[in-house]
Coordinates of C-alpha atoms in Angstrom, one line a residue:
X1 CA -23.3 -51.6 22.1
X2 CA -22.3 -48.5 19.8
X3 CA -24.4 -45.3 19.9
X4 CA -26.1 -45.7 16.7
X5 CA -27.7 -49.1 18.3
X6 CA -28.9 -48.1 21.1
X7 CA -30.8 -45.3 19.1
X8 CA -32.5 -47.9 17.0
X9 CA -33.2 -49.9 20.2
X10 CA -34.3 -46.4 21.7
X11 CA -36.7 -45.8 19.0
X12 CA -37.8 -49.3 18.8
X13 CA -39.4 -49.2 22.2
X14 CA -40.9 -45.9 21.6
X15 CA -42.7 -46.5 18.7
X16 CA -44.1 -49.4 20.8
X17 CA -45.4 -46.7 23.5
X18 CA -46.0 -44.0 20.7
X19 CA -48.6 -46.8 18.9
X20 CA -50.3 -48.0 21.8
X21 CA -51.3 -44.7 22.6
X22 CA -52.4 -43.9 19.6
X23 CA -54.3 -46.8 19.2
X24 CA -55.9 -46.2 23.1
X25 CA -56.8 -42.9 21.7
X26 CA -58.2 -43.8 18.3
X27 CA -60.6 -46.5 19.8
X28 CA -62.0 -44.0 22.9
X29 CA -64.1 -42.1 20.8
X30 CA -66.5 -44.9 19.1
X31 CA -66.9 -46.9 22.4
X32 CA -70.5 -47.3 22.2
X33 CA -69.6 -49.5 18.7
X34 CA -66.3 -51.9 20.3
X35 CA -68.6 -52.3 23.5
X36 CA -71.4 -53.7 21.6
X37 CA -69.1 -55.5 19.6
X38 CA -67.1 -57.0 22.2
X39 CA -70.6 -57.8 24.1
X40 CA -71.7 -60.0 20.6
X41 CA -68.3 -61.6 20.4
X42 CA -68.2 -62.6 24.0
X43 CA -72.4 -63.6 24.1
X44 CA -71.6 -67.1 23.2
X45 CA -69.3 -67.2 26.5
X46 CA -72.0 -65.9 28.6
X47 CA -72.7 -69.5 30.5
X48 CA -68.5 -69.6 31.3
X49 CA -67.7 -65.8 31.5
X50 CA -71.0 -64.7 33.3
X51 CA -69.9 -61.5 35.2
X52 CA -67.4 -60.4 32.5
X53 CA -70.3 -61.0 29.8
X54 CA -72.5 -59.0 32.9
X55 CA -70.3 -56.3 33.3
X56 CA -69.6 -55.6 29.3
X57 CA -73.5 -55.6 29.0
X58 CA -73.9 -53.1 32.1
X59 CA -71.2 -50.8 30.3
X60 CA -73.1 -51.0 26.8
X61 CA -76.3 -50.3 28.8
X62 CA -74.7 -47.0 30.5
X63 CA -72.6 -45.8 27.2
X64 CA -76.2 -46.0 25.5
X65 CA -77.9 -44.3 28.0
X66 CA -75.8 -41.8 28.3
X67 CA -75.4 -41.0 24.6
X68 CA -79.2 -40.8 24.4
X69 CA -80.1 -38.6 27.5
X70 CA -76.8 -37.5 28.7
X71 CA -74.4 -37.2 25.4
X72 CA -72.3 -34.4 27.5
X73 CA -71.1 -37.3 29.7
X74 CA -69.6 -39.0 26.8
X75 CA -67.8 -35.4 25.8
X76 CA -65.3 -36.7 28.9
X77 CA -64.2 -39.8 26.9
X78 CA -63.9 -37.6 23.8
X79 CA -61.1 -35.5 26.2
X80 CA -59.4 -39.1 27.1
X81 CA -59.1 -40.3 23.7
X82 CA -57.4 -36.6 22.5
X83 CA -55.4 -36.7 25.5
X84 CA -54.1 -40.1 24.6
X85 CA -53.2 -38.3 21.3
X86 CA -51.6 -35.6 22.6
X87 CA -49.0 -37.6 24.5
X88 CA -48.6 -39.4 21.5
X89 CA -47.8 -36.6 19.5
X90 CA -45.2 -36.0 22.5
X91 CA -43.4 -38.9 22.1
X92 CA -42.3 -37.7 18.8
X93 CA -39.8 -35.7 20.6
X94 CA -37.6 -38.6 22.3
X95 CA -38.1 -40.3 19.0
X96 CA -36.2 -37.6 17.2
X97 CA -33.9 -36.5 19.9
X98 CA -33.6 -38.8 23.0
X99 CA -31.4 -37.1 25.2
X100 CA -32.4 -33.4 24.6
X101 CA -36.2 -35.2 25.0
X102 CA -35.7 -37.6 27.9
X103 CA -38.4 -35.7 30.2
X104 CA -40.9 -37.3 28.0
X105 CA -40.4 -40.8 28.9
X106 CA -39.5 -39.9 32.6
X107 CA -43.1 -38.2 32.4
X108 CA -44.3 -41.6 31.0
X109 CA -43.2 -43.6 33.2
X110 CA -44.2 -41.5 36.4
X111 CA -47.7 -41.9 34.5
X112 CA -47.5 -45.7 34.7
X113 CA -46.7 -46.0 37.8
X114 CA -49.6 -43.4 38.6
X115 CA -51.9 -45.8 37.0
X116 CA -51.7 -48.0 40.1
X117 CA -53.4 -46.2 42.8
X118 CA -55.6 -44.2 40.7
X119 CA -57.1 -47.8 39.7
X120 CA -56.7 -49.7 43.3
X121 CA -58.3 -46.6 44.8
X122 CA -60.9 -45.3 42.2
X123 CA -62.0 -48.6 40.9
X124 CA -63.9 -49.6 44.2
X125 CA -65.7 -46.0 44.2
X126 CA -66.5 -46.2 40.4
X127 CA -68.0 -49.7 41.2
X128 CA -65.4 -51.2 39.0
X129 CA -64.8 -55.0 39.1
X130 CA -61.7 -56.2 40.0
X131 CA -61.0 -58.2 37.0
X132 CA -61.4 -54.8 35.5
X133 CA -59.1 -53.4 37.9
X134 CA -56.8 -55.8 36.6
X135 CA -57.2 -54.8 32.9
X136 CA -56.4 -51.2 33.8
X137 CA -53.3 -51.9 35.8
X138 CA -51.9 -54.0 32.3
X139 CA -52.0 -50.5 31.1
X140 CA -48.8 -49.8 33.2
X141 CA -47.6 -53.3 33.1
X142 CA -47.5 -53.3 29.1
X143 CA -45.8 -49.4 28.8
X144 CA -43.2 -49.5 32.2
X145 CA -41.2 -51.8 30.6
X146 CA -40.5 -50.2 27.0
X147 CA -40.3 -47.1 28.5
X148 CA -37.5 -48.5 31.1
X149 CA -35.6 -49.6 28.1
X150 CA -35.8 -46.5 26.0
X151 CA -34.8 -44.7 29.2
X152 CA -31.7 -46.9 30.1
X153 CA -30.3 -46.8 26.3
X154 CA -31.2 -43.1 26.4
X155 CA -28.8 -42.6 29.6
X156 CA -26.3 -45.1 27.8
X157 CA -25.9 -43.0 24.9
X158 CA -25.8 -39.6 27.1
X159 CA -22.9 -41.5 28.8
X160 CA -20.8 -42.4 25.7
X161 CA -21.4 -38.9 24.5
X162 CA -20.6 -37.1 27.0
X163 CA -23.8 -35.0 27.0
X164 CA -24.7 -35.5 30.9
X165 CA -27.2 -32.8 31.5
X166 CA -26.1 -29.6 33.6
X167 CA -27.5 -26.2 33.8
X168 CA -25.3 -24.2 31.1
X169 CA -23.8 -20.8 32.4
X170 CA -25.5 -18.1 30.5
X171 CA -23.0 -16.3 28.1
X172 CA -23.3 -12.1 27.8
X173 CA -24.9 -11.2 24.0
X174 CA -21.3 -9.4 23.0
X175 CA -20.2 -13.3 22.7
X176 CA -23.0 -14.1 20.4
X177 CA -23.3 -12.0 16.6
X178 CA -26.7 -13.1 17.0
X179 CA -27.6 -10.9 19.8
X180 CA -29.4 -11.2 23.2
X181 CA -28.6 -14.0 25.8
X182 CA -27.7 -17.2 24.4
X183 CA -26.0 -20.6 26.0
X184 CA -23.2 -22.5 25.0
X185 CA -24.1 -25.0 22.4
X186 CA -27.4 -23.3 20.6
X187 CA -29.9 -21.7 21.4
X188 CA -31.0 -23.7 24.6
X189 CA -27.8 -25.0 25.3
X190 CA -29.0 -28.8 24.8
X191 CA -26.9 -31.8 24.1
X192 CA -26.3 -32.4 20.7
X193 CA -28.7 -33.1 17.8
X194 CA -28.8 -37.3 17.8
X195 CA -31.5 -37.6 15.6
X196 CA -32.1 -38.2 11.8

């Protein structure tokens, strides 16, 4: 597989990451609205589905009490959906440079495999059911593997470019018209510009 290919493939799994966490952080900030939603949709399945219909209504119950005596509390989810946002917005950087931005989906994909004990071992103190347990954990099951992808094609294409990272010698200023301290190849002495 030539370069070019493996940056579309690259970006093809990143916008996949880059969408689902816009999407996780677009839909934290009206929770009280999809819960109550997703409490009517799923009424009908009460009899079959009683403690997933249970727990969705005991989550309604607490968003609703907390936005009417304790809105502050709900300030938190408004930092977690703008935190989804934020990495988002950081994914933009692989997407436009992989190599020079690979830290970003190394960074990911520590985060996805940090979703597993935060959930196994905060889940049971939050009172968390484990079939909601299980939805959380399909957080790092559905991003580890696009990320794992974007990161192999990323190190591919590093490879075949000969743009393995190293810490660049600093050059003196007299080297540089520009003046002060520079590194070879620009500014920050990254690999190449892959992007569009």
């Amino acid at each position: 597989m030539d370069i070019e290919e493996r940056l579309r493939w690259t970006r093809r799994w990143l916008w996949i990451v880059l969408i689902g966490l816009f999407l996780s952080g677009a839909t934290a900030f009206p929770l009280e609205i999809e819960v109550r939603w997703l409490l009517r949709a799923l009424d009908p399945l009460s009899g079959q589905l009683p403690a997933l219909v249970g727990w969705i209504e005991r989550v309604h119950t607490g968003l609703v009490t907390a936005g009417e005596d304790y809105p502050f509390l709900l300030y938190g989810t408004d930092w977690l959906a703008f935190a989804h946002l934020v990495l988002a917005v950081a994914f933009w950087g692989p997407l436009r440079d992989p190599v020079r931005n690979v830290w970003v989906v190394q960074v990911g994909m520590i985060a996805c495999v940090g979703i597993v004990p935060l959930a196994v071992i905060c889940g049971p103190i939050r009172d968390i059911p484990w079939f909601w347990t299980l939805i959380d954990l399909s957080f790092a099951v559905g991003a580890f593997p696009p990320l794992w992808f974007a990161y192999r094609h990323i190190r591919a294409i590093e490879a075949s470019a000969g743009t393995a990272p190293a810490i660049p010698e600093r050059v003196s200023s007299a080297s540089w018209s520009g003046g002060g301290e520079q590194y070879p190849g620009g500014a920050c002495g990254a690999a190449p510009y892959l992007g569009r």
